[in-house]
Coordinates of N, CA, C and O in Angstrom, one line a residue:
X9 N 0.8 -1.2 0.0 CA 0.0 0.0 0.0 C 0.9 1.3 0.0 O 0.5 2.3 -0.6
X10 N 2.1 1.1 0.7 CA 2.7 2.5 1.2 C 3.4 2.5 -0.2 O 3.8 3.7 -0.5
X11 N 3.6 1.4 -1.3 CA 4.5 2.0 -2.8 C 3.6 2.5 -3.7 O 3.9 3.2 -4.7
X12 N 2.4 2.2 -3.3 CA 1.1 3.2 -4.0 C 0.9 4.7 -3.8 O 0.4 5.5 -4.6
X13 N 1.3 4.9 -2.6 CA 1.2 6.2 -2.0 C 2.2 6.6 -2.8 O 2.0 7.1 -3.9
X14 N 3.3 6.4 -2.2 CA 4.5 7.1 -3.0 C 4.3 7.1 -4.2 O 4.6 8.2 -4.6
X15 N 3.8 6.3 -5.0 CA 4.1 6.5 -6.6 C 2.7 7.4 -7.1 O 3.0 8.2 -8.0
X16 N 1.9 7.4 -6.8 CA 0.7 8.3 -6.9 C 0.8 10.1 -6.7 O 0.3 11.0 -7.3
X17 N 1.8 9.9 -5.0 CA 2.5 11.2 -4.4 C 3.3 11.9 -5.5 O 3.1 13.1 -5.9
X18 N 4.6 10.9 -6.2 CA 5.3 11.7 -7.1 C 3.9 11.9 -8.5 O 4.0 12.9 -9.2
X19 N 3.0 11.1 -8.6 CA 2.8 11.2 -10.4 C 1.4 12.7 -10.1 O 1.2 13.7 -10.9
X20 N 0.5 12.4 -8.8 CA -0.4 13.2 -9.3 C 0.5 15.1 -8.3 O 0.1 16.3 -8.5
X21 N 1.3 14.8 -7.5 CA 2.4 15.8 -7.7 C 2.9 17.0 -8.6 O 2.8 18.2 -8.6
X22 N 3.6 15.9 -9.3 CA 4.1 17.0 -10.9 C 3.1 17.3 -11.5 O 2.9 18.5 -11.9
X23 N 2.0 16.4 -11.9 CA 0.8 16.6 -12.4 C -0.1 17.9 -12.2 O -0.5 18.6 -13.1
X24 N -0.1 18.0 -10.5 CA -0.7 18.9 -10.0 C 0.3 20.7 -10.6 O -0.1 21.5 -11.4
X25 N 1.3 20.6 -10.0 CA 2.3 21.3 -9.9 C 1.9 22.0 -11.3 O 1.8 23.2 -11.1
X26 N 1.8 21.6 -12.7 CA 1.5 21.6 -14.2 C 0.5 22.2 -14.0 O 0.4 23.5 -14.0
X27 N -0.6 21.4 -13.8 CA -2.1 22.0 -13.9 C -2.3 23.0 -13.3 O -3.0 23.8 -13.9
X28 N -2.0 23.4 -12.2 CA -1.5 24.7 -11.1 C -1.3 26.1 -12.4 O -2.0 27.0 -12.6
X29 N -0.2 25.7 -12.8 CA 0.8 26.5 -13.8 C -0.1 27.2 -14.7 O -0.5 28.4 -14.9
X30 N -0.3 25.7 -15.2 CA -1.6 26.0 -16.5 C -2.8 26.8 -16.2 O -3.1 27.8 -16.9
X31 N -3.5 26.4 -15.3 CA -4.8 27.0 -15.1 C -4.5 28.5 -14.6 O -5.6 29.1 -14.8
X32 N -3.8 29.3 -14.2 CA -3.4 29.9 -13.1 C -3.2 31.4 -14.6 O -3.7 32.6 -14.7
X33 N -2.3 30.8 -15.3 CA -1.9 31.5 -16.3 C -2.9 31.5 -17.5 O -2.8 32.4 -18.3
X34 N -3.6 30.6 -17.7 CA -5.1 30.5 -18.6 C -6.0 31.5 -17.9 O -6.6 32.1 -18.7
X35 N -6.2 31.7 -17.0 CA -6.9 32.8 -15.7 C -6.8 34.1 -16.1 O -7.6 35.0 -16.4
X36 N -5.6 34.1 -16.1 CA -5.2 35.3 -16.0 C -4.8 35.8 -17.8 O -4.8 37.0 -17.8
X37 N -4.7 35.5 -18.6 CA -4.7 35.7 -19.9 C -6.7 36.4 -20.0 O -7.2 37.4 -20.3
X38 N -7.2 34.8 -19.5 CA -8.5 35.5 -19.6 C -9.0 36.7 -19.2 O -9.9 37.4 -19.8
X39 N -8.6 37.0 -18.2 CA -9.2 38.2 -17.2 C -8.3 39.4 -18.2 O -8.8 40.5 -18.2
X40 N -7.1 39.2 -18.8 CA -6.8 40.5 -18.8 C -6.6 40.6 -20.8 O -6.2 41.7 -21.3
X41 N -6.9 39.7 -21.4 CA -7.2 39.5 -22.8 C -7.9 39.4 -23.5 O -7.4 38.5 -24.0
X42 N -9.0 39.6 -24.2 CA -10.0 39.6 -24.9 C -9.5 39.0 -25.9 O -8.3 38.8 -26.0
X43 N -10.8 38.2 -27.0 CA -10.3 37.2 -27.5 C -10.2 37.6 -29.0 O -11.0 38.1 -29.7
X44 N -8.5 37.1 -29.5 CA -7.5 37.3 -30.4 C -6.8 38.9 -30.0 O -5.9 39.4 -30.7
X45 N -7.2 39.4 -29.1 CA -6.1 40.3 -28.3 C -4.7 40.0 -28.2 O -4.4 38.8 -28.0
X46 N -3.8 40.8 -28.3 CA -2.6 40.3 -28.2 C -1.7 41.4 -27.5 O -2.0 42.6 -27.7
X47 N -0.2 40.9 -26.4 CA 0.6 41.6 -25.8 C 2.1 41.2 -25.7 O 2.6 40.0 -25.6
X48 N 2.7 42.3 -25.8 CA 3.8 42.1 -25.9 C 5.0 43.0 -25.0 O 5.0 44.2 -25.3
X49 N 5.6 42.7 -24.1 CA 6.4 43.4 -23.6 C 7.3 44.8 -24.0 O 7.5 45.8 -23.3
X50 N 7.9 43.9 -26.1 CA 8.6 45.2 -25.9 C 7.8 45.4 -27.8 O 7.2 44.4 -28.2
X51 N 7.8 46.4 -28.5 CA 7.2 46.4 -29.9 C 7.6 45.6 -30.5 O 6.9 44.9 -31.2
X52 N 9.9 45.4 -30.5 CA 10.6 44.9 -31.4 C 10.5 43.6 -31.3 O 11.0 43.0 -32.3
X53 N 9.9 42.6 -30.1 CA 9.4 41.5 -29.8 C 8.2 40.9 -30.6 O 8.3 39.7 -31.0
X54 N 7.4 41.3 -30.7 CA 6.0 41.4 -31.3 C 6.4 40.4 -32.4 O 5.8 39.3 -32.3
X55 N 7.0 40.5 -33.4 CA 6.7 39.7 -34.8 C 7.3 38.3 -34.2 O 6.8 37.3 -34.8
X56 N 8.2 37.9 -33.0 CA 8.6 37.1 -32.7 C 8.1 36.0 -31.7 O 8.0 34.8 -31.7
X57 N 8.0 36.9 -30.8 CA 6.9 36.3 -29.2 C 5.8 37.2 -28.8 O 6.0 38.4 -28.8
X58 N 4.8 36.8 -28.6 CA 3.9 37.5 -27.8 C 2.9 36.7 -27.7 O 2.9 35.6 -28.4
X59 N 1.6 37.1 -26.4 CA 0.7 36.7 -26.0 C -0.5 36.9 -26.1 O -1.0 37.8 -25.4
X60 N -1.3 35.9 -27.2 CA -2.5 36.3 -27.6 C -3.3 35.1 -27.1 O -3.0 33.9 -27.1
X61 N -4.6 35.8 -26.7 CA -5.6 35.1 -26.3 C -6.4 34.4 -28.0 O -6.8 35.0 -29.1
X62 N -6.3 32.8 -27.5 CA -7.0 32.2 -29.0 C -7.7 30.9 -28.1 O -7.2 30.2 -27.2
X63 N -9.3 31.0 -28.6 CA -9.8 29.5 -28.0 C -9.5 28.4 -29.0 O -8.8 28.7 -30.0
X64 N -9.8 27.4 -28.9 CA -9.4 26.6 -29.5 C -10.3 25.3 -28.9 O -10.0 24.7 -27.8
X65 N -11.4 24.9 -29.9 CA -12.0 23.9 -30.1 C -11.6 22.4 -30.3 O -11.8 21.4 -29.8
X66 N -10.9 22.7 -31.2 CA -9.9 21.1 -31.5 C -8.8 20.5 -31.0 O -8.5 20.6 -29.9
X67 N -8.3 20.0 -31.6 CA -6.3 19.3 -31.3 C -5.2 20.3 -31.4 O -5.6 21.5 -31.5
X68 N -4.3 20.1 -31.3 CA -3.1 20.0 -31.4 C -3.1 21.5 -32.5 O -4.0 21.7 -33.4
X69 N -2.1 22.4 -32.3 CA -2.4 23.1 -33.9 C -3.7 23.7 -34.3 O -3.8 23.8 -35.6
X70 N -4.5 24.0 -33.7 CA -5.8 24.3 -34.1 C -6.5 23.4 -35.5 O -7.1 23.7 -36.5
X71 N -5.9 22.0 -35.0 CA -6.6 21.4 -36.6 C -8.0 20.3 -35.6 O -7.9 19.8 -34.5
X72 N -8.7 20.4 -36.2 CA -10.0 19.5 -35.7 C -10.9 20.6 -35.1 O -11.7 20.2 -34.1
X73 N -11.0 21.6 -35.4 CA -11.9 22.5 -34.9 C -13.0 22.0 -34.2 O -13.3 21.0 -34.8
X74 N -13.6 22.1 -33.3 CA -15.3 22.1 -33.2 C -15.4 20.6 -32.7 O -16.5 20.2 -32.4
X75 N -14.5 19.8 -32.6 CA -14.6 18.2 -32.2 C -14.1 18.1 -30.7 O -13.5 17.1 -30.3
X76 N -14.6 19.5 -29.5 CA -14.3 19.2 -28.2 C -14.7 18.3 -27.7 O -13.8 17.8 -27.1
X77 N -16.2 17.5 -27.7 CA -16.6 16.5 -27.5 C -15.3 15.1 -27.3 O -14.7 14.5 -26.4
X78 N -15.3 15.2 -28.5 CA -14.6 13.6 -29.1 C -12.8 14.4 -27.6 O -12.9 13.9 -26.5
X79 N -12.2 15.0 -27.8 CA -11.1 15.3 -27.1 C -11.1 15.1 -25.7 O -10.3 14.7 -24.9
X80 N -12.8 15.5 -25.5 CA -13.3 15.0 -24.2 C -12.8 14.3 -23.5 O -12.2 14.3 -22.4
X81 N -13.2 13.1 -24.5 CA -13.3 11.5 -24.4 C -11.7 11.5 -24.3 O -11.0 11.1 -23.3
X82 N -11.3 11.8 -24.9 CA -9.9 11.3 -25.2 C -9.1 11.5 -24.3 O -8.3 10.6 -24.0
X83 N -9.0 12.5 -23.8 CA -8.1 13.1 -22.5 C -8.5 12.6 -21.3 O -7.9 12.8 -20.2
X84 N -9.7 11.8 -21.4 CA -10.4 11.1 -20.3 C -9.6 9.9 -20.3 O -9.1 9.6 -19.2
X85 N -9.5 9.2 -21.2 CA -9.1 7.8 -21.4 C -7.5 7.9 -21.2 O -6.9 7.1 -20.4
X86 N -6.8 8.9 -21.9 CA -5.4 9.0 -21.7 C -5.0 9.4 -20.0 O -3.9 9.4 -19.5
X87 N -6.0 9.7 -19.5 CA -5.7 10.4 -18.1 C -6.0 8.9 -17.4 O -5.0 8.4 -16.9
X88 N -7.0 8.2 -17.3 CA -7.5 6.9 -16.7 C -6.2 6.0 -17.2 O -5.7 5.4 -16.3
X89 N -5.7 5.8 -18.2 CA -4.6 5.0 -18.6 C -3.2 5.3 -18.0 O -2.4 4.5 -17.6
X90 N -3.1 6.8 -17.9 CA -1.6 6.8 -17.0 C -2.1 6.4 -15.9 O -1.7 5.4 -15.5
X91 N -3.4 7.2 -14.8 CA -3.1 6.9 -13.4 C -3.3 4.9 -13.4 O -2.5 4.4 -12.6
X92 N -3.8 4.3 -13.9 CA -4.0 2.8 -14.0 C -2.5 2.3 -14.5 O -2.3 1.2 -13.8
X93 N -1.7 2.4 -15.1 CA -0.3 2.4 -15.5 C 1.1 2.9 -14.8 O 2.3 2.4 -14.7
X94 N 0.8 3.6 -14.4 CA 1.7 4.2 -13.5 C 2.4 3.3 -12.2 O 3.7 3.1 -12.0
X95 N 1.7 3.0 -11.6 CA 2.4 1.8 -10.6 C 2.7 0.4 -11.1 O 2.9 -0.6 -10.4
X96 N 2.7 0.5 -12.3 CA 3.9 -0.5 -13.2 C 4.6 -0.5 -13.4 O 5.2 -1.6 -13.6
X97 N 5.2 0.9 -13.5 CA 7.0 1.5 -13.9 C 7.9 1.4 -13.1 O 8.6 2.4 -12.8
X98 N 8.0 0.7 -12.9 CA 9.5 0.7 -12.1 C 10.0 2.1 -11.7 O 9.9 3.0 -12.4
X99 N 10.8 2.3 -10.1 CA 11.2 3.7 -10.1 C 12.1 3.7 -10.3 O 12.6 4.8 -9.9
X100 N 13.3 2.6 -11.0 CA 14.3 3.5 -12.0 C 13.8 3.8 -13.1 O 14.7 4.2 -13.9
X101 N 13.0 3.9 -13.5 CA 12.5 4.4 -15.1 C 11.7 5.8 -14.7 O 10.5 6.1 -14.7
X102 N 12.9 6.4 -14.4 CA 12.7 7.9 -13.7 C 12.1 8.5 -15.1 O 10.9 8.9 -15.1
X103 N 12.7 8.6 -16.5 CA 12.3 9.3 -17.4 C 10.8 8.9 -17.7 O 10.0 9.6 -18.3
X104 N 10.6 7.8 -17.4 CA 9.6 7.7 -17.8 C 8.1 7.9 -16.7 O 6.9 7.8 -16.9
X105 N 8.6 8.2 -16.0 CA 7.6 8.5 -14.6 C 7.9 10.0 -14.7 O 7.0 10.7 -14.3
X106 N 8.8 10.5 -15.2 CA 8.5 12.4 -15.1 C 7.6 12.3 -16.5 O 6.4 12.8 -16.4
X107 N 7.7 11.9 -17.5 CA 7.1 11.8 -18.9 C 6.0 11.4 -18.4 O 5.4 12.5 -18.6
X108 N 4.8 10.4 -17.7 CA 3.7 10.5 -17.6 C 3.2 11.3 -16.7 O 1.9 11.6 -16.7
X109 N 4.2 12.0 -15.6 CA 3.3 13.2 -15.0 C 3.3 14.4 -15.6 O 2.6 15.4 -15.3
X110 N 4.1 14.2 -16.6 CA 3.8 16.0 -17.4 C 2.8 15.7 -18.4 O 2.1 16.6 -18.7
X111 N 2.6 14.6 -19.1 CA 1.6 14.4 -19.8 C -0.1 13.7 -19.1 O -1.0 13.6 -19.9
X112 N -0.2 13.4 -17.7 CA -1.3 13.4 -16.8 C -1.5 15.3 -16.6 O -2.5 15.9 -16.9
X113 N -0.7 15.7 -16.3 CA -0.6 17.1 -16.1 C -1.4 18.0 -17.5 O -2.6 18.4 -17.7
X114 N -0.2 18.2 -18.3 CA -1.1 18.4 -19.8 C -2.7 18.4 -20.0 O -3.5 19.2 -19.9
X115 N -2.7 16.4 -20.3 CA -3.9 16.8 -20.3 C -5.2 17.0 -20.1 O -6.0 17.3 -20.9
X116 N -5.3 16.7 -18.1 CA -6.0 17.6 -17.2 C -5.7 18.5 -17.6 O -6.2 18.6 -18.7
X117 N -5.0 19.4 -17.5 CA -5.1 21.3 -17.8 C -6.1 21.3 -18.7 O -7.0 21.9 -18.3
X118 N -6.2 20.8 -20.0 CA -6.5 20.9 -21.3 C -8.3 20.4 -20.6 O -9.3 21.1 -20.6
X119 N -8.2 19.3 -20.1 CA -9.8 18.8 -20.1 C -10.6 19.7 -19.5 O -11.6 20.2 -20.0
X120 N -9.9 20.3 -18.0 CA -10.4 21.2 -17.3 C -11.5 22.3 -18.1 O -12.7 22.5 -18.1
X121 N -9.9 23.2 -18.8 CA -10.7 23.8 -19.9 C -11.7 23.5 -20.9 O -12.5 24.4 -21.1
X122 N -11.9 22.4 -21.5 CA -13.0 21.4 -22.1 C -14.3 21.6 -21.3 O -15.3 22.3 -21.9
X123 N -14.4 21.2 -20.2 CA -15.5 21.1 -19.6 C -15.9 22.2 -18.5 O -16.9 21.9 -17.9
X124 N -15.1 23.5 -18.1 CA -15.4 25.0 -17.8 C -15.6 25.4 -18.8 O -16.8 25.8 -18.9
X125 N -15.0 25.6 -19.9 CA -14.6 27.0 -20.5 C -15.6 26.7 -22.1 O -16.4 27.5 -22.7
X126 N -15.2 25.5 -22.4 CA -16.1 24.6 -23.6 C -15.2 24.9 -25.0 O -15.5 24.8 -26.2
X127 N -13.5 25.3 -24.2 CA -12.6 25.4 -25.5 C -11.5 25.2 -24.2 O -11.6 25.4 -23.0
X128 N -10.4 24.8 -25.3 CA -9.0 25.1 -24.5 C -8.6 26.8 -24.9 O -8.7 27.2 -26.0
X129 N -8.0 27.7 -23.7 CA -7.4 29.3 -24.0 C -6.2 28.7 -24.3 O -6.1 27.7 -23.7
X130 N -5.3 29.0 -25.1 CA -4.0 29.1 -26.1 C -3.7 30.7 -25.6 O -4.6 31.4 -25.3
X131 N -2.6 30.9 -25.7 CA -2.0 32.0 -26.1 C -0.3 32.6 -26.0 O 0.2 33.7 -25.9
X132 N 0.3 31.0 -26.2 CA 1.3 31.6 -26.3 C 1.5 31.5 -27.6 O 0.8 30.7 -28.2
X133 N 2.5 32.3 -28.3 CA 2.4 32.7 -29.5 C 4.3 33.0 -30.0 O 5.0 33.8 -29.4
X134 N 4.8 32.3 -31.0 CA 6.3 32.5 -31.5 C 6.3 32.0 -32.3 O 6.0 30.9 -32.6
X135 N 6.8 32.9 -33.0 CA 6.5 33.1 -34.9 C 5.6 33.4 -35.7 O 5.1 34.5 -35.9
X136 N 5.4 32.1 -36.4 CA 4.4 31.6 -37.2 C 4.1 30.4 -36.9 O 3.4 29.7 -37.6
X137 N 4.7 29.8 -35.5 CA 4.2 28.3 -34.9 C 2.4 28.6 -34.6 O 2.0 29.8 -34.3
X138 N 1.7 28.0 -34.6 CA 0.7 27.5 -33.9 C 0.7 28.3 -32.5 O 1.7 28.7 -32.0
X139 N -0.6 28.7 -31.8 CA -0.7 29.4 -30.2 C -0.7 28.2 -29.4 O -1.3 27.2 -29.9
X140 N -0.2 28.1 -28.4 CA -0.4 27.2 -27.1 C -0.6 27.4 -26.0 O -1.3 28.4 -25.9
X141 N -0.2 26.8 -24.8 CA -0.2 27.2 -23.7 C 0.3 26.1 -22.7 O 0.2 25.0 -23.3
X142 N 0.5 26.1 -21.9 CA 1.2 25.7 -20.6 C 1.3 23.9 -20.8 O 2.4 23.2 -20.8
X143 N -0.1 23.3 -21.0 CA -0.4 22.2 -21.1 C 0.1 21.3 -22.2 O 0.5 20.1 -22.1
X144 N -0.2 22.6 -23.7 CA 0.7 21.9 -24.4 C 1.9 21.5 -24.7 O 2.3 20.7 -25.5
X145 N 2.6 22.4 -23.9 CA 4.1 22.5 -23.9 C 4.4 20.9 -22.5 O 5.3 20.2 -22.4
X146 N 3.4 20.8 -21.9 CA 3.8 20.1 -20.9 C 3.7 18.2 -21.3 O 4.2 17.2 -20.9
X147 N 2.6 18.6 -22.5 CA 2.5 16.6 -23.5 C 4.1 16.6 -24.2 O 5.0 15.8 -24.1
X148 N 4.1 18.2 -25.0 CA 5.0 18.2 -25.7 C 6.3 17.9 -25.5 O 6.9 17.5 -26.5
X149 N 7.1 18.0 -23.9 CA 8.1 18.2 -24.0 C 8.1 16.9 -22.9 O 9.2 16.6 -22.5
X150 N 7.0 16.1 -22.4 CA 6.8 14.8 -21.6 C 6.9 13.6 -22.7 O 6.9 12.5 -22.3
X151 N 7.0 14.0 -24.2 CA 6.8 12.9 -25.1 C 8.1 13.1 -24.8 O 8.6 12.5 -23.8
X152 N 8.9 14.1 -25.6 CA 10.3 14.6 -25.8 C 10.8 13.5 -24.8 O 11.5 12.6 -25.1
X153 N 10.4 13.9 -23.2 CA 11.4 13.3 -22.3 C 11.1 11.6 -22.4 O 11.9 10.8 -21.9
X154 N 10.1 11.2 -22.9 CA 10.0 9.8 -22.9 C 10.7 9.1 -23.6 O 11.4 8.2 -23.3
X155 N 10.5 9.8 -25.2 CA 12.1 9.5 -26.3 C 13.3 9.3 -25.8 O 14.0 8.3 -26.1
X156 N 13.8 10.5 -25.0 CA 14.7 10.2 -24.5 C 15.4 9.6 -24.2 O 16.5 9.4 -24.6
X157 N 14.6 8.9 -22.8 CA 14.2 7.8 -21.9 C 14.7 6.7 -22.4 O 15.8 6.1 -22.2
X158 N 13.6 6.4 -23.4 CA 13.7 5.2 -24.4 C 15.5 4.7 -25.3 O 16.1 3.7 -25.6
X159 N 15.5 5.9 -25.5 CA 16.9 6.0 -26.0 C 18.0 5.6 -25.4 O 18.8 4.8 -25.9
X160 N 18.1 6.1 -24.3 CA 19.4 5.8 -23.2 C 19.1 5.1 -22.7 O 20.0 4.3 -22.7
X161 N 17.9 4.4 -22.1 CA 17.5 2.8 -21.9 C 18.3 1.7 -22.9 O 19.2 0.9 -22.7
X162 N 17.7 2.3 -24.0 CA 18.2 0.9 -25.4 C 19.8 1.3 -25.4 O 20.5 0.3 -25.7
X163 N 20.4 2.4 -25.2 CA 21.5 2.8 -25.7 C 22.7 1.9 -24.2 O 23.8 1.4 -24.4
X164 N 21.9 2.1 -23.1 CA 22.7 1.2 -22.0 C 22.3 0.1 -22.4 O 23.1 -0.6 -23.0
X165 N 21.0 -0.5 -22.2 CA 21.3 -2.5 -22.9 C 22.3 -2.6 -23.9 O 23.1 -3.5 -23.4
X166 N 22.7 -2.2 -25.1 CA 23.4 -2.5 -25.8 C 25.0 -2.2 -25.3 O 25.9 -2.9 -25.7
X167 N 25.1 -1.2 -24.3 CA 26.5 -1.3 -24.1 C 26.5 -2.5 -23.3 O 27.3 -3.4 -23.7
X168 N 25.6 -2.9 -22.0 CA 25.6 -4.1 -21.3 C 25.6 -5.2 -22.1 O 26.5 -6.0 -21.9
X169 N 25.0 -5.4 -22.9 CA 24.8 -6.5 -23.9 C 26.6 -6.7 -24.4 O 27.3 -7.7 -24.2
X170 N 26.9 -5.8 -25.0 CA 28.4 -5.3 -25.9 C 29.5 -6.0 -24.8 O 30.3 -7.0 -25.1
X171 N 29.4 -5.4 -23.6 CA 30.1 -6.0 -22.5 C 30.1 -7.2 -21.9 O 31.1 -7.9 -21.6
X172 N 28.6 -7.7 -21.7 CA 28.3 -9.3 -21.7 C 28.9 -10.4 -22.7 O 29.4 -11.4 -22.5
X173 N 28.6 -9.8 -24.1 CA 29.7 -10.5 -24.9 C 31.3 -10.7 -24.9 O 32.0 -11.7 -25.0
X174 N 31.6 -9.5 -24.7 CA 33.3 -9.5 -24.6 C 33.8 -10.5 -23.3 O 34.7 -11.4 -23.2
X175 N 32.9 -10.0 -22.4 CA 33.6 -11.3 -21.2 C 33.4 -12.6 -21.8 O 34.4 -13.2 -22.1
X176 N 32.1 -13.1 -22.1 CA 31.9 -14.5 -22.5 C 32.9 -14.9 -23.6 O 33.2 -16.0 -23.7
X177 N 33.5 -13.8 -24.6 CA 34.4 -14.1 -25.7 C 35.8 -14.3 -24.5 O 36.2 -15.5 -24.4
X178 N 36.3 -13.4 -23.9 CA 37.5 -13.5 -22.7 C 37.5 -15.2 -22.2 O 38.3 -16.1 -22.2
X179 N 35.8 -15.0 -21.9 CA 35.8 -16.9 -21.2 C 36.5 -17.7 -21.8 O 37.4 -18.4 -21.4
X180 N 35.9 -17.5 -23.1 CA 36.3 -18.8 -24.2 C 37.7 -19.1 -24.5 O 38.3 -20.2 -24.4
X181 N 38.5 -17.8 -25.1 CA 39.9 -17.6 -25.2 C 40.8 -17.8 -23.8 O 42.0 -18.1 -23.9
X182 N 40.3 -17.8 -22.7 CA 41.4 -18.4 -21.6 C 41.2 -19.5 -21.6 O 40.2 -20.1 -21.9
X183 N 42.5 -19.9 -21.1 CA 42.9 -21.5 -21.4 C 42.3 -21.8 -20.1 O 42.0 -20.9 -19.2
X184 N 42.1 -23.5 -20.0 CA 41.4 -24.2 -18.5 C 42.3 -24.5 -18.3 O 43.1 -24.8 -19.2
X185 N 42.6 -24.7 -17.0 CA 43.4 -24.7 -16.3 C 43.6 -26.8 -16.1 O 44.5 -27.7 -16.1
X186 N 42.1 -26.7 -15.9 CA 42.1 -28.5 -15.5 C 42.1 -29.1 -16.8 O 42.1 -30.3 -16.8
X187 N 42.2 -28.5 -18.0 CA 42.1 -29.3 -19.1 C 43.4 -29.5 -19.6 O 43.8 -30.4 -20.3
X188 N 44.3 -28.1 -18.7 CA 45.9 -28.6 -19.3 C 46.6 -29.7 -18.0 O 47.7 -30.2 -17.9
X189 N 45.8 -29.7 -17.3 CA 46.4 -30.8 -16.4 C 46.2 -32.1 -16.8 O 47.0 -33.1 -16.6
X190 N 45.0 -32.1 -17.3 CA 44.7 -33.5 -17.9 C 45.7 -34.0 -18.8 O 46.2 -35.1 -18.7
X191 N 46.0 -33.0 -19.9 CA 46.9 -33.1 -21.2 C 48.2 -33.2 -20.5 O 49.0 -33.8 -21.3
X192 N 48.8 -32.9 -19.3 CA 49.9 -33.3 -19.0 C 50.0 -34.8 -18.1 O 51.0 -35.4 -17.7
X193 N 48.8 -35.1 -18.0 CA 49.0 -36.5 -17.8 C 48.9 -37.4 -18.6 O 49.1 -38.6 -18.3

């Protein structure tokens, strides 16, 4: 019971910590943004970064407009699947336990908004990328860290693996000791 606690403690934790962030700064965009309003600290900033209030009905990118419903569902199921998953991971698979609390995090923030607001608020803004905000950056960069993860996982088995072989080749190439005893009798 008590590795449940703990592992729940760290996931709905960062989680919290995220949605905290998110909501807090979605708040306050709202209260002081009107919508497709936009702010910028300095003028010469403006074509590059700034903060505009944009709702957003759909996915990722503003692509799927109007399909809040169906995202509903979805962020429901992906939220029910980490916390049900989660006390599977082993706690050396640290990257992969920060990767499902920023993406539990994510996308509660996102559903929250879904079901108060009846859109996700976006408004960070750089370039010509897509508007976002807190939540998305937090799937986004929780995939990123799971890649990672995955990487240097596979990238240590194979050195372990590389090293497991070299001894076992070492084995074979030293001579036995009892087999040259034998040959000298």
């Amino acid at each position: 019971m008590k590795k449940y606690i703990r592992d729940y403690a760290f996931l709905f934790g960062l989680a919290g910590v995220i949605i905290l962030l998110d909501q807090v700064t979605k708040s306050y965009v709202r209260s002081h943004l009107g919508v497709g309003e936009f702010w910028s600290p300095w003028d010469w900033l403006t074509p590059y970064a700034r903060f505009i209030r944009v709702h957003n009905t759909g996915a990722a990118f503003g692509s799927f407009q109007g399909m809040n419903n169906v995202f509903k569902v979805l962020a429901v199921v992906v939220a029910l699947a980490i916390v049900y998953y989660f006390p599977q991971v082993p706690r050396s698979e640290t990257a992969l336990r920060i990767a499902l609390g920023m993406q539990l995090g994510g996308a509660v923030g996102n559903l929250i908004d879904r079901f108060t607001q009846g859109y996700v608020t976006d408004f960070i803004s750089v370039g010509t990328f897509p508007v976002w905000n807190i939540a998305d950056s937090s799937v986004t960069v929780g995939v990123g860290v799971l890649l990672l993860g995955i990487w240097l996982q596979e990238r240590h088995e194979k050195k372990a693996a590389a090293a497991a072989a070299a001894r076992a080749e070492e084995d074979e190439n030293e001579p036995d000791p009892a087999a040259d005893q034998e040959q000298a009798l």
